[in-house]
mmCIF file of C-alpha atoms in Angstrom:
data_model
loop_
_atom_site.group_PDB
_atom_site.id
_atom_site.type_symbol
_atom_site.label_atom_id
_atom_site.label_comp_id
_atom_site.label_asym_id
_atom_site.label_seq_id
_atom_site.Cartn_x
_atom_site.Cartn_y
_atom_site.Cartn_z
ATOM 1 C CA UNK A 13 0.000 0.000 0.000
ATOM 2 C CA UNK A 14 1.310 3.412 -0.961
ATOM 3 C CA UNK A 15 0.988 6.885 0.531
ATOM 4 C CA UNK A 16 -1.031 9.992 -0.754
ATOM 5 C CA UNK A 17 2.135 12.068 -2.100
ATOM 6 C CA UNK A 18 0.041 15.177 -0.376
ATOM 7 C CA UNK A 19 -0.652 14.572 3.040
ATOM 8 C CA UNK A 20 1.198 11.125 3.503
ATOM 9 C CA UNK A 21 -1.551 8.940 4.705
ATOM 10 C CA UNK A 22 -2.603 5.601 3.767
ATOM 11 C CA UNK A 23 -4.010 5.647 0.381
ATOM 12 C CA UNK A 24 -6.868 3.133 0.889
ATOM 13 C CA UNK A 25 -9.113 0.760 -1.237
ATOM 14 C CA UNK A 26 -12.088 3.561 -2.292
ATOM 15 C CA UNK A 27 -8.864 5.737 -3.094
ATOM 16 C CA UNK A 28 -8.488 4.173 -6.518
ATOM 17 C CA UNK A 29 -12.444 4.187 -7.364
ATOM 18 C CA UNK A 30 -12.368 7.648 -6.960
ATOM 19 C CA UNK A 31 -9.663 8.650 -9.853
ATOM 20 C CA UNK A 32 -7.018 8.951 -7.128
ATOM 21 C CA UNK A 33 -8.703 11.507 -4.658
ATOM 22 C CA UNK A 34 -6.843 11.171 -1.154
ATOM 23 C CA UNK A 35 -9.932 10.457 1.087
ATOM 24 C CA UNK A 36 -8.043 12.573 3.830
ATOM 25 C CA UNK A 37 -6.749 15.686 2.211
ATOM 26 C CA UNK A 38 -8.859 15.492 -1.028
ATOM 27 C CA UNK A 39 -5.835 15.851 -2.954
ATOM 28 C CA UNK A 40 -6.122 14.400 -6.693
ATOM 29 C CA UNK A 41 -3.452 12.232 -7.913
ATOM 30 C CA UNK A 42 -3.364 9.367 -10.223
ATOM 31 C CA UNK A 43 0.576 8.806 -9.248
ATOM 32 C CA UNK A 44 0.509 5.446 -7.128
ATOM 33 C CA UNK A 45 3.550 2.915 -6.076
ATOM 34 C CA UNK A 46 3.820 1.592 -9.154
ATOM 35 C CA UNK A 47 5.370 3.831 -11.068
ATOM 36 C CA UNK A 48 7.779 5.007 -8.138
ATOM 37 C CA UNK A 49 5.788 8.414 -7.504
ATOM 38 C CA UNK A 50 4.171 8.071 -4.142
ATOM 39 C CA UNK A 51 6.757 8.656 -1.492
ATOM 40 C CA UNK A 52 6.728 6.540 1.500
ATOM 41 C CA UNK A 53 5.735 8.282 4.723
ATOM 42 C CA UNK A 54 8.857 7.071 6.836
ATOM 43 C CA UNK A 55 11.572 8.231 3.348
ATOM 44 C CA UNK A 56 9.451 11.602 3.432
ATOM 45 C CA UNK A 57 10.079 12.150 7.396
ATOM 46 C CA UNK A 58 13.947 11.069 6.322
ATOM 47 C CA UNK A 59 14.480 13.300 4.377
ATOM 48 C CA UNK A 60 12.758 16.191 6.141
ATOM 49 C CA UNK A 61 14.805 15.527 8.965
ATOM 50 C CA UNK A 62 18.265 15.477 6.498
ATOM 51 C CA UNK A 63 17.177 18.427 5.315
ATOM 52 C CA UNK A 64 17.790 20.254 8.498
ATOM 53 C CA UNK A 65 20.488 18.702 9.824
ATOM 54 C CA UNK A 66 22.619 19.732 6.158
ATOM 55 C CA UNK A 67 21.545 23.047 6.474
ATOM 56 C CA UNK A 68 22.750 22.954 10.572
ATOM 57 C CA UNK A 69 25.852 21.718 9.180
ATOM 58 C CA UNK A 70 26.392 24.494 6.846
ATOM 59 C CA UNK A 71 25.788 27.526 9.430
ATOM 60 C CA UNK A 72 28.157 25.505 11.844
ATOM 61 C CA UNK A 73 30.995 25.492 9.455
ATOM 62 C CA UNK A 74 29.837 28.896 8.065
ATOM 63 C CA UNK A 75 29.767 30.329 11.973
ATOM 64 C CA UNK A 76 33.790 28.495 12.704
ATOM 65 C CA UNK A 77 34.996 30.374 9.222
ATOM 66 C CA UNK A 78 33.547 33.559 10.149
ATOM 67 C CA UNK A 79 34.913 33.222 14.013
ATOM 68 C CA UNK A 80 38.049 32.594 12.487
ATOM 69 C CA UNK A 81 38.230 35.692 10.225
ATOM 70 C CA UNK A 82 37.055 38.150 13.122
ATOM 71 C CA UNK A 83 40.053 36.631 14.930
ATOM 72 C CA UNK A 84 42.665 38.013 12.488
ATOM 73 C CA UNK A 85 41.084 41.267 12.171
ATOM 74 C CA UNK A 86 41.779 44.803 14.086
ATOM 75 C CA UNK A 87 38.876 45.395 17.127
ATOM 76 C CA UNK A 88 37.431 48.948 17.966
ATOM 77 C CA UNK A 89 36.647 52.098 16.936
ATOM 78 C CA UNK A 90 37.877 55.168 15.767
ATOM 79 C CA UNK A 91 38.134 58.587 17.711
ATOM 80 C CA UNK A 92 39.439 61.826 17.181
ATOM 81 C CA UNK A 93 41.086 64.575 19.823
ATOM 82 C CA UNK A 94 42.163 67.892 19.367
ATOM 83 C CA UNK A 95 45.562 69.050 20.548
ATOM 84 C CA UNK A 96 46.812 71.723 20.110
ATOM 85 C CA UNK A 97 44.760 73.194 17.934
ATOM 86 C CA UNK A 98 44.794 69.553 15.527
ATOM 87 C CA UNK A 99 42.805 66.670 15.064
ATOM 88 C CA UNK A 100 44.147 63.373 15.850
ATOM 89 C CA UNK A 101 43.045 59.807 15.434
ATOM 90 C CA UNK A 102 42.870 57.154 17.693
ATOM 91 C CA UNK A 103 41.951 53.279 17.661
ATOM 92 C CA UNK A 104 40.345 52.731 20.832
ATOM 93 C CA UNK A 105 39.184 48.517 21.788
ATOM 94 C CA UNK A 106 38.631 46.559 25.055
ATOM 95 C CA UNK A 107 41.702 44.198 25.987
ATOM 96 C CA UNK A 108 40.688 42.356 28.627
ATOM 97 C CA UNK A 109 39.438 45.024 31.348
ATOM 98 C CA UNK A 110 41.391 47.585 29.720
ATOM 99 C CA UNK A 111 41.054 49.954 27.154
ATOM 100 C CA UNK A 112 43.598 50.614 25.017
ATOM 101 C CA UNK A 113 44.033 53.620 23.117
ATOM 102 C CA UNK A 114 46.134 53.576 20.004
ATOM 103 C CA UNK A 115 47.571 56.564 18.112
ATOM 104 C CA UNK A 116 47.077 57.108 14.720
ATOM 105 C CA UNK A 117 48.103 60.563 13.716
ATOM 106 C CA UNK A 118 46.108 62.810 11.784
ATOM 107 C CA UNK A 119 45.094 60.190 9.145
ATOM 108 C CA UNK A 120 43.451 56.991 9.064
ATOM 109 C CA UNK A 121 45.016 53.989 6.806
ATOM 110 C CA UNK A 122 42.603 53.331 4.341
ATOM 111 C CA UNK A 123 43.136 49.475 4.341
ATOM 112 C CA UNK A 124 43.197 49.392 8.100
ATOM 113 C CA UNK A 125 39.928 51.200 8.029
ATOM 114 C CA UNK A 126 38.189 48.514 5.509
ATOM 115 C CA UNK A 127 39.674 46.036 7.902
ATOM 116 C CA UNK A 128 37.557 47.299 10.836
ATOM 117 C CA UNK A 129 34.649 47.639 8.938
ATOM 118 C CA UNK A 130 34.539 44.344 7.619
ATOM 119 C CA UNK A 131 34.870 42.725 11.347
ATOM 120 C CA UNK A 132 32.122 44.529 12.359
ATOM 121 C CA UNK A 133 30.025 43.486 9.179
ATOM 122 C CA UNK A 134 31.411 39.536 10.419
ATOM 123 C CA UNK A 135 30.516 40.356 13.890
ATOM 124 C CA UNK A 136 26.535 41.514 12.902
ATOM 125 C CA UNK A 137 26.914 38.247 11.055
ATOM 126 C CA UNK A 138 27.766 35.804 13.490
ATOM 127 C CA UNK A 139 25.320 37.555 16.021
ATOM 128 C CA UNK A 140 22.623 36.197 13.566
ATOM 129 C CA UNK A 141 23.855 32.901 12.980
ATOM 130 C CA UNK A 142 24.071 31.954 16.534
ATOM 131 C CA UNK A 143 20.116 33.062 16.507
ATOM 132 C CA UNK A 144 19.462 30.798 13.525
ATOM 133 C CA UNK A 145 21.749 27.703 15.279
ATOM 134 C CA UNK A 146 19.476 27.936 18.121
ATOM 135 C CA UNK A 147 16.482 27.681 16.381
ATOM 136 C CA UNK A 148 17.987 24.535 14.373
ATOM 137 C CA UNK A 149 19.108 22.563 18.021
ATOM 138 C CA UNK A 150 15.170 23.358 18.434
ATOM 139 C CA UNK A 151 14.613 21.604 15.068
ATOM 140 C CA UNK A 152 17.211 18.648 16.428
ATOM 141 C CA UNK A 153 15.538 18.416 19.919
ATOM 142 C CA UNK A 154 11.619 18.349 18.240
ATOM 143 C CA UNK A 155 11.731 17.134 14.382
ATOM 144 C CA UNK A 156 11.103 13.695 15.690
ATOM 145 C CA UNK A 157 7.821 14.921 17.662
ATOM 146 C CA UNK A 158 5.773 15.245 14.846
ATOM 147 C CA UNK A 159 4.977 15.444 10.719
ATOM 148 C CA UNK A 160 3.721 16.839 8.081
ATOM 149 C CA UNK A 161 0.435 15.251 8.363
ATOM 150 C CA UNK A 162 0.277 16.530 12.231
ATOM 151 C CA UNK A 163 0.107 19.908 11.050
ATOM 152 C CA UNK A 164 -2.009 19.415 7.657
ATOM 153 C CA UNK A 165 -4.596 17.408 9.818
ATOM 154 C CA UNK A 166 -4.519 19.873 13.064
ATOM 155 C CA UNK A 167 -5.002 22.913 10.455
ATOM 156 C CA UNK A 168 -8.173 20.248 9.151
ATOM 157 C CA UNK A 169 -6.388 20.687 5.622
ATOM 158 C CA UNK A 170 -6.965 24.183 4.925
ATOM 159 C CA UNK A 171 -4.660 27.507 4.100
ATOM 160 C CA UNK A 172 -4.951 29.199 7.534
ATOM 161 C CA UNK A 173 -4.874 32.765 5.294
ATOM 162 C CA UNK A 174 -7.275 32.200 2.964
ATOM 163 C CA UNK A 175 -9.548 29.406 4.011
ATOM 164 C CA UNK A 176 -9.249 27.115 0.925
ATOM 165 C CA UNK A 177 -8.383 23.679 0.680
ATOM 166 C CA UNK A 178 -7.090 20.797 -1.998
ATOM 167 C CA UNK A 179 -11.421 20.706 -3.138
ATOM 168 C CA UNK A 180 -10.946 24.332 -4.538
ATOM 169 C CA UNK A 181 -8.109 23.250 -6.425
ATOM 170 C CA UNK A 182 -4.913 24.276 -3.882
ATOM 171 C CA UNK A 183 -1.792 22.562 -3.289
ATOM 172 C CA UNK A 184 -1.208 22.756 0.164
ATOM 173 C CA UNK A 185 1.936 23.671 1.928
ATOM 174 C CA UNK A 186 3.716 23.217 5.327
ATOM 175 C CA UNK A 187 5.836 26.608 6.466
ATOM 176 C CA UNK A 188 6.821 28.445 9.604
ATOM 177 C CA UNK A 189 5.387 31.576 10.476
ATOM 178 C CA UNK A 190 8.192 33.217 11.530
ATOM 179 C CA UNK A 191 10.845 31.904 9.354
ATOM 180 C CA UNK A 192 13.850 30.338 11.177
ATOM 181 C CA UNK A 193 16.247 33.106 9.646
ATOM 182 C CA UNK A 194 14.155 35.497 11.566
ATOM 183 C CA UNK A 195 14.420 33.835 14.658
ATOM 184 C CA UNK A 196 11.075 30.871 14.676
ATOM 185 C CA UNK A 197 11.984 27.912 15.958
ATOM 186 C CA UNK A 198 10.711 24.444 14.032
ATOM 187 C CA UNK A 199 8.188 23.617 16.397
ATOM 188 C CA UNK A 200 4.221 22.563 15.754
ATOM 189 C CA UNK A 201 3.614 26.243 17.468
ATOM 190 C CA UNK A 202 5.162 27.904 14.463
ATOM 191 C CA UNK A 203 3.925 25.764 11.909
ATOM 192 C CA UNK A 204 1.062 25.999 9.389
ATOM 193 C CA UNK A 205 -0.697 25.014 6.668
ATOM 194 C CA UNK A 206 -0.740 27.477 3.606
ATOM 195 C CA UNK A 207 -1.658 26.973 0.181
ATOM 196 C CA UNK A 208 0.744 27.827 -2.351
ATOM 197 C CA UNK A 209 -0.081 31.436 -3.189
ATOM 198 C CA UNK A 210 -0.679 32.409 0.364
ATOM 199 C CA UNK A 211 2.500 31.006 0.677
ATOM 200 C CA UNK A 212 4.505 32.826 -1.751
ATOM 201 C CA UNK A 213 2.876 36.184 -0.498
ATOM 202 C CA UNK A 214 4.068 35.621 2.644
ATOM 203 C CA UNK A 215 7.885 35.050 1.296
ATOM 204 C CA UNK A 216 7.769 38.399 -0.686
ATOM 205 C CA UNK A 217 6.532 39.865 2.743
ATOM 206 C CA UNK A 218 9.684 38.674 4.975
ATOM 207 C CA UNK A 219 11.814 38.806 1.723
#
């Protein structure tokens, strides 16, 4: 027995007599086992689950490389002071509990002031991949809690923005309402179904 390719149930007997409308989500397929198009439910949960843990991968390589690269580059700020009647420039950073005040003279090296740019760019960087690693240990911790199908059937198989579902001729959709690169976590609480033009509006929005 296969799986409806839509919400991942059971596709039963009265199924087939009915050209391939899921009896659960009402989705119409005529794809079955046969010809290798119905995914089964425990290869689709697989692969959801792989999908997270490559992209956790990535922002934990992507977070040691950037770490790295703030390492070898200049800390703090620039300042000026007058004296005597001239402007001079400063680097001023934190060591430890101290603060350290470097001269400069009267004009900034261009290349040293890229330099400090750049690490604060890295630093604004990491700040939000550590956000986005959290939510992923989140994903780790509750992936295995739930599926697809929890959501599709708690939402009863409709777009929670516009009311329709697969009858009016909708693919449905899984998403998080607050994306994980803005801080949601992948939990059932951030989670719902949206058909596929709701779902692309919301994109553009957060985009």
């Amino acid at each position: 027995m296969g799986y409806c390719k839509e919400c991942f149930e059971h596709i039963r007997s009265d199924c087939v007599l009915t050209n391939g409308v899921c009896v659960f989500c009402h989705y119409k397929t005529n794809e079955w086992d046969s010809n290798g198009q119905i995914v089964k439910k425990k290869d689709v949960l697989q692969d959801w689950g792989k999908s997270f843990l490559t992209w956790r991968n990535y922002y934990q390589n992507y977070f040691r490389e950037i770490k790295k690269a703030i390492e070898n580059l200049p800390k703090g700020s620039f300042i000026k002071k007058k004296i005597k009647g001239h402007w001079y420039y400063y680097l001023i950073y934190r060591n430890k509990n101290k603060v350290v005040f470097k001269y400069y003279g009267k004009m900034i090296p261009e290349s040293l002031k890229a330099k400090i740019e750049l690490r604060k760019d890295l630093v604004r960087k990491l700040s939000k991949i550590k956000s986005l690693l959290y939510s992923l240990r989140i994903t780790a911790r509750s992936s295995k809690k739930f599926s697809r199908f929890d959501i599709l059937k708690k939402d009863n198989f409709t777009c929670q923005y516009c009311g329709r579902t697969p009858k009016d001729g909708v693919k449905l959709h899984v998403d998080h309402i607050i994306p994980l690169d803005k801080g949601g976590y992948h939990s059932k609480e951030n989670l719902i179904t949206t058909c596929q033009e709701c779902n692309l509006e919301k994109h553009d929005k957060y985009s």
